[in-house]
Tab-separated table of C-alpha atoms in Angstrom:
chain	number	residue	atom	x	y	z
A	1	MET	CA	-1.982	-17.388	-11.182
A	2	ASN	CA	-3.848	-20.518	-10.085
A	3	SER	CA	-5.605	-19.838	-6.777
A	4	ASN	CA	-4.660	-23.376	-5.725
A	5	THR	CA	-1.046	-22.181	-5.456
A	6	ILE	CA	-0.651	-21.689	-1.711
A	7	ILE	CA	2.016	-19.398	-0.268
A	8	LEU	CA	2.625	-19.479	3.479
A	9	ILE	CA	3.860	-16.194	4.933
A	10	ILE	CA	5.638	-16.087	8.258
A	11	GLY	CA	5.825	-12.505	9.461
A	12	ALA	CA	2.838	-11.284	7.431
A	13	THR	CA	1.751	-8.728	10.025
A	14	GLY	CA	5.181	-7.098	10.166
A	15	PHE	CA	6.402	-3.938	8.474
A	16	ALA	CA	7.786	-5.694	5.386
A	17	GLY	CA	5.403	-8.652	5.484
A	18	GLN	CA	2.068	-6.902	5.018
A	19	PRO	CA	2.749	-5.475	1.524
A	20	VAL	CA	3.968	-8.879	0.327
A	21	ALA	CA	0.841	-10.615	1.665
A	22	ARG	CA	-1.424	-8.153	-0.137
A	23	GLN	CA	0.562	-8.318	-3.390
A	24	LEU	CA	0.502	-12.111	-3.454
A	25	GLN	CA	-3.247	-12.067	-2.815
A	26	ARG	CA	-3.809	-9.520	-5.620
A	27	ASP	CA	-1.740	-11.691	-7.958
A	28	GLY	CA	-4.054	-14.647	-7.434
A	29	TYR	CA	-2.225	-16.751	-4.881
A	30	THR	CA	-3.981	-18.357	-1.955
A	31	VAL	CA	-2.126	-16.770	0.946
A	32	ARG	CA	-1.855	-18.632	4.231
A	33	ILE	CA	-0.670	-16.728	7.291
A	34	LEU	CA	0.795	-18.241	10.433
A	35	THR	CA	0.179	-15.929	13.374
A	36	ARG	CA	0.158	-16.074	17.155
A	37	ASP	CA	-2.927	-13.835	17.317
A	38	ARG	CA	-5.509	-14.516	14.626
A	39	THR	CA	-7.865	-11.734	15.747
A	40	ALA	CA	-5.137	-9.105	15.594
A	41	ALA	CA	-3.909	-10.388	12.224
A	42	VAL	CA	-7.408	-10.226	10.715
A	43	GLY	CA	-7.717	-6.695	12.092
A	44	GLN	CA	-4.555	-5.701	10.247
A	45	LEU	CA	-4.926	-7.621	6.996
A	46	GLY	CA	-8.637	-8.403	6.595
A	47	ASP	CA	-10.472	-11.645	5.982
A	48	LYS	CA	-9.241	-12.495	2.462
A	49	PHE	CA	-6.448	-14.670	3.826
A	50	THR	CA	-6.302	-18.112	5.390
A	51	TYR	CA	-5.082	-17.924	8.981
A	52	ILE	CA	-3.466	-20.554	11.154
A	53	GLN	CA	-2.976	-19.582	14.765
A	54	GLY	CA	0.071	-20.925	16.521
A	55	ASP	CA	3.636	-20.374	17.644
A	56	ILE	CA	6.440	-20.683	15.123
A	57	ALA	CA	8.449	-22.537	17.774
A	58	ASP	CA	5.863	-25.354	17.783
A	59	GLU	CA	6.898	-27.813	15.061
A	60	HIS	CA	3.479	-29.491	15.017
A	61	THR	CA	1.798	-26.158	14.235
A	62	LEU	CA	4.429	-25.351	11.619
A	63	GLN	CA	3.959	-28.729	9.925
A	64	GLN	CA	0.216	-28.081	9.845
A	65	ALA	CA	0.812	-24.665	8.286
A	66	LEU	CA	3.114	-26.199	5.647
A	67	GLU	CA	0.656	-28.874	4.563
A	68	GLY	CA	-0.128	-28.500	0.845
A	69	VAL	CA	1.964	-25.338	0.561
A	70	THR	CA	3.742	-24.527	-2.704
A	71	GLY	CA	5.950	-21.720	-1.411
A	72	VAL	CA	6.971	-19.995	1.815
A	73	HIS	CA	7.913	-16.372	2.375
A	74	LEU	CA	9.941	-15.503	5.485
A	75	SER	CA	9.821	-11.897	6.665
A	76	LEU	CA	11.213	-12.129	10.185
A	77	PRO	CA	11.445	-9.163	12.582
A	78	SER	CA	14.903	-7.850	13.451
A	79	GLY	CA	13.965	-5.195	16.008
A	80	HIS	CA	14.689	-7.402	18.978
A	81	HIS	CA	17.150	-7.376	21.836
A	82	PRO	CA	20.522	-8.762	20.673
A	83	ALA	CA	20.088	-11.711	23.031
A	84	THR	CA	16.983	-12.903	21.153
A	85	LEU	CA	17.943	-12.060	17.553
A	86	GLU	CA	19.614	-15.425	17.013
A	87	GLN	CA	16.438	-17.189	18.062
A	88	VAL	CA	14.066	-14.936	16.093
A	89	GLN	CA	16.051	-14.811	12.845
A	90	HIS	CA	18.433	-17.749	12.569
A	91	GLN	CA	16.655	-20.504	14.478
A	92	VAL	CA	13.230	-19.730	13.012
A	93	ALA	CA	14.599	-19.647	9.468
A	94	ALA	CA	16.489	-22.896	10.015
A	95	ARG	CA	13.416	-24.646	11.438
A	96	VAL	CA	11.138	-23.476	8.637
A	97	ALA	CA	13.651	-24.378	5.902
A	98	ARG	CA	14.231	-27.864	7.335
A	99	LEU	CA	10.526	-28.659	7.630
A	100	ALA	CA	9.757	-27.048	4.263
A	101	ALA	CA	12.346	-29.282	2.588
A	102	ALA	CA	10.825	-32.359	4.261
A	103	SER	CA	7.328	-31.262	3.175
A	104	GLY	CA	8.294	-30.877	-0.478
A	105	VAL	CA	7.887	-27.086	-0.594
A	106	ARG	CA	9.070	-25.855	-3.996
A	107	HIS	CA	10.360	-22.404	-3.063
A	108	VAL	CA	11.287	-20.443	0.062
A	109	THR	CA	11.946	-16.697	-0.154
A	110	TYR	CA	13.700	-14.880	2.687
A	111	VAL	CA	14.124	-11.164	3.434
A	112	SER	CA	17.723	-10.575	4.489
A	113	GLY	CA	19.553	-7.221	4.343
A	114	TYR	CA	21.986	-5.365	2.117
A	115	LEU	CA	24.675	-5.219	4.809
A	116	VAL	CA	24.572	-8.958	5.527
A	117	SER	CA	28.113	-10.295	5.092
A	118	GLU	CA	31.091	-11.554	7.075
A	119	ARG	CA	32.240	-7.945	7.253
A	120	PHE	CA	29.415	-6.961	9.617
A	121	VAL	CA	29.001	-10.055	11.794
A	122	TYR	CA	29.834	-7.886	14.816
A	123	ILE	CA	26.296	-6.445	14.458
A	124	PRO	CA	23.908	-8.972	16.074
A	125	ALA	CA	21.108	-8.424	13.533
A	126	GLU	CA	23.418	-8.923	10.537
A	127	ARG	CA	25.079	-11.975	12.128
A	128	ALA	CA	21.678	-13.575	12.792
A	129	LYS	CA	20.539	-12.937	9.204
A	130	LEU	CA	23.768	-14.336	7.790
A	131	ASN	CA	23.309	-17.492	9.887
A	132	ALA	CA	19.705	-17.676	8.647
A	133	GLU	CA	20.912	-17.475	5.041
A	134	ILE	CA	23.387	-20.292	5.656
A	135	ALA	CA	20.697	-22.451	7.259
A	136	ILE	CA	18.362	-21.942	4.298
A	137	ARG	CA	21.084	-22.629	1.737
A	138	THR	CA	22.122	-25.894	3.437
A	139	SER	CA	18.593	-27.183	4.115
A	140	GLY	CA	18.033	-28.573	0.623
A	141	VAL	CA	14.868	-26.523	-0.004
A	142	PRO	CA	14.871	-24.428	-3.230
A	143	TYR	CA	15.287	-20.798	-2.176
A	144	THR	CA	15.653	-17.173	-3.199
A	145	ILE	CA	17.218	-14.723	-0.734
A	146	PHE	CA	16.552	-11.011	-1.107
A	147	ARG	CA	18.985	-8.440	0.246
A	148	PRO	CA	16.987	-5.207	-0.071
A	149	THR	CA	18.540	-1.814	0.385
A	150	TYR	CA	16.948	0.745	2.726
A	151	PHE	CA	13.158	0.853	2.451
A	152	THR	CA	11.686	4.229	1.483
A	153	ASP	CA	8.753	3.437	3.779
A	154	MET	CA	11.085	3.877	6.769
A	155	LEU	CA	11.584	7.613	6.145
A	156	PRO	CA	8.604	8.744	8.290
A	157	ARG	CA	10.260	7.106	11.293
A	158	PHE	CA	13.034	9.697	11.170
A	159	VAL	CA	10.517	12.498	11.724
A	160	GLN	CA	9.533	13.582	15.232
A	161	GLY	CA	7.270	16.604	15.322
A	162	LYS	CA	8.830	19.339	13.225
A	163	ARG	CA	12.303	17.797	13.084
A	164	ALA	CA	13.767	15.000	10.998
A	165	SER	CA	17.033	13.630	12.355
A	166	ILE	CA	19.675	11.717	10.428
A	167	PHE	CA	22.059	9.646	12.533
A	168	GLY	CA	25.626	10.570	11.633
A	169	VAL	CA	26.856	12.220	8.439
A	170	GLN	CA	25.645	9.581	5.915
A	171	PRO	CA	27.555	10.830	2.841
A	172	HIS	CA	26.793	7.830	0.618
A	173	ALA	CA	23.912	7.708	-1.843
A	174	ILE	CA	21.423	4.855	-1.313
A	175	ARG	CA	18.955	3.548	-3.887
A	176	PHE	CA	15.887	3.597	-1.638
A	177	LEU	CA	13.386	0.815	-2.389
A	178	THR	CA	9.659	0.983	-1.688
A	179	LEU	CA	7.912	-1.934	-0.046
A	180	GLY	CA	5.399	-1.925	-2.889
A	181	ASP	CA	8.097	-2.514	-5.507
A	182	PHE	CA	9.730	-5.130	-3.303
A	183	ALA	CA	6.439	-6.997	-2.864
A	184	GLN	CA	6.112	-7.254	-6.650
A	185	MET	CA	9.602	-8.788	-6.825
A	186	VAL	CA	8.698	-11.405	-4.232
A	187	SER	CA	5.499	-12.241	-6.101
A	188	LYS	CA	7.423	-12.682	-9.349
A	189	ALA	CA	9.933	-14.903	-7.578
A	190	HIS	CA	7.144	-17.292	-6.584
A	191	GLN	CA	6.094	-17.595	-10.212
A	192	MET	CA	9.363	-19.394	-10.967
A	193	PRO	CA	11.434	-22.183	-9.416
A	194	GLY	CA	13.811	-21.384	-6.590
A	195	THR	CA	16.969	-19.734	-7.875
A	196	ASN	CA	19.210	-20.972	-5.033
A	197	ARG	CA	20.850	-17.530	-5.068
A	198	SER	CA	20.984	-14.291	-3.101
A	199	PHE	CA	20.049	-11.019	-4.798
A	200	PHE	CA	20.744	-7.408	-3.918
A	201	VAL	CA	17.607	-5.393	-4.749
A	202	CYS	CA	17.260	-1.616	-4.774
A	203	GLY	CA	15.226	1.339	-6.004
A	204	PRO	CA	15.556	3.387	-9.210
A	205	GLU	CA	17.596	6.377	-7.992
A	206	ALA	CA	20.495	7.100	-5.656
A	207	LEU	CA	20.000	9.706	-2.917
A	208	THR	CA	21.781	10.490	0.305
A	209	PHE	CA	19.683	10.189	3.455
A	210	GLU	CA	19.510	13.986	3.610
A	211	GLN	CA	18.291	14.234	0.013
A	212	ALA	CA	15.709	11.496	0.598
A	213	LEU	CA	14.381	13.080	3.795
A	214	GLN	CA	14.320	16.542	2.220
A	215	THR	CA	12.317	15.107	-0.677
A	216	TYR	CA	9.908	13.378	1.688
A	217	VAL	CA	9.234	16.326	4.015
A	218	ALA	CA	8.941	18.753	1.070
A	219	LYS	CA	5.941	16.720	-0.081
A	220	VAL	CA	4.413	15.762	3.260
A	221	ASP	CA	5.229	18.654	5.619
A	222	PRO	CA	7.482	21.448	4.291
A	223	GLY	CA	7.795	22.891	7.807
A	224	VAL	CA	9.927	19.979	9.014
A	225	GLN	CA	13.608	20.782	9.470
A	226	VAL	CA	16.143	18.103	8.484
A	227	SER	CA	19.303	17.929	10.586
A	228	HIS	CA	22.121	15.536	11.507
A	229	ALA	CA	22.422	14.010	14.989
A	230	PRO	CA	25.997	12.974	15.873
A	231	PHE	CA	26.449	9.335	16.790
A	232	TRP	CA	28.105	10.180	20.112
A	233	MET	CA	25.046	12.161	21.195
A	234	MET	CA	22.563	9.486	20.079
A	235	ARG	CA	24.541	6.757	21.856
A	236	ILE	CA	24.415	8.708	25.111
A	237	MET	CA	20.660	9.276	24.745
A	238	ASN	CA	20.147	5.632	23.867
A	239	ARG	CA	22.034	4.481	26.948
A	240	LEU	CA	20.657	6.968	29.466
A	241	PHE	CA	17.062	7.508	28.361
A	242	LEU	CA	15.972	4.913	25.792
A	243	ARG	CA	17.144	1.677	27.455
A	244	GLY	CA	18.998	0.591	24.354
A	245	GLN	CA	16.008	0.786	22.025
A	246	LEU	CA	18.103	2.458	19.318
A	247	THR	CA	21.096	0.124	19.572
A	248	GLU	CA	20.368	-1.836	16.392
A	249	ILE	CA	19.499	1.162	14.216
A	250	LEU	CA	22.593	3.033	15.443
A	251	GLN	CA	24.795	0.060	14.554
A	252	LEU	CA	23.219	-0.232	11.117
A	253	MET	CA	23.460	3.490	10.401
A	254	ALA	CA	27.110	3.534	11.474
A	255	ALA	CA	27.807	0.672	9.053
A	256	THR	CA	25.892	2.450	6.273
A	257	GLN	CA	27.910	5.614	6.865
A	258	GLN	CA	31.078	3.553	6.584
A	259	THR	CA	30.294	1.671	3.378
A	260	GLY	CA	27.127	2.784	1.609
A	261	GLU	CA	25.894	0.125	-0.815
A	262	PHE	CA	28.119	-2.665	-2.033
A	263	GLY	CA	25.683	-4.780	-4.026
A	264	THR	CA	24.731	-4.770	-7.706
A	265	PRO	CA	21.094	-5.242	-8.819
A	266	GLU	CA	21.567	-6.296	-12.442
A	267	GLU	CA	20.829	-10.008	-11.950
A	268	ALA	CA	17.756	-9.258	-9.820
A	269	VAL	CA	16.435	-6.844	-12.456
A	270	LYS	CA	16.723	-9.526	-15.143
A	271	LEU	CA	14.611	-11.956	-13.133
A	272	PHE	CA	12.201	-9.818	-11.129
A	273	GLY	CA	12.077	-6.502	-12.975
A	274	ALA	CA	13.349	-3.065	-12.042
A	275	ALA	CA	11.859	-0.990	-9.244
A	276	GLN	CA	10.090	2.075	-10.609
A	277	THR	CA	8.953	4.152	-7.633
A	278	THR	CA	11.104	7.152	-6.729
A	279	VAL	CA	11.200	8.740	-3.281
A	280	ALA	CA	9.340	11.776	-4.665
A	281	ALA	CA	6.591	9.638	-6.207
A	282	TRP	CA	6.197	7.561	-3.044
A	283	SER	CA	6.058	10.710	-0.890
A	284	ALA	CA	3.407	12.288	-3.125
A	285	ALA	CA	1.354	9.108	-2.820
A	286	GLN	CA	1.463	9.383	0.983
A	287	VAL	CA	-0.023	12.873	0.751
A	288	SER	CA	-2.772	11.611	-1.518
A	289	THR	CA	-3.499	8.675	0.805
A	290	ASN	CA	-3.665	10.914	3.874
A	291	ARG	CA	-6.056	13.305	2.137
A	292	THR	CA	-8.318	10.423	1.143
A	293	ALA	CA	-8.274	9.030	4.694
A	294	ASN	CA	-9.264	12.415	6.127
């Protein structure tokens, strides 16, 4: 890859943005990062990236960040209060897509979600992402939208102490996708023109949440007990003690329990390759990484 190919990442310091930034850099792109706090971003990602400090709401700063850019990757945070999700997801995506089209950007990639559809617009996060998709599609900029299934890298968040809790029953098998495999797909997407399509992307094997968590804790900490927490109990705790912090995840998990997956990855595999990393392999790698760090 020519190092003169510049990819701007918005959301590079986030959970799903960091692996993409590092993969693009490894693959030879010049990676430009727009961030509100340059010092913090350098602390997270290192000094091998080009940083522009500014607010995404400032169009002048955004135009500066887009200057000379070949592609843009949008990895916007969804863990916000419902009142601000529309602003953080939809309005940011619309603003970036509009200015990217005017700047002659060749390709915008956007991280959406596998539940994003008219069926789940009652969930604020899914409604905001759907509106973001529509704004990107109608902006005129060439685009590729990814709808990834549940990220394997989220599994540690279900573990508190010696207990791993699954919200609800969750009977459906999910093809968990690692962020590392996803980052490679995004990098491959930027090696080609915009597809002007949305793609469901997933991992190599189907596991229920219980099977995935059991696999993870068996590798990382066999003493952890996996159990199910009823939705009614979690909603009471969320309302009384957590000030609504779990509202979004509870809505998403309730929808997942209802439907499971309803996307097919065949077209994405043809273009971007198949994910290879199983939950067991990813979990074993976490053990190895922790041992090296200690």
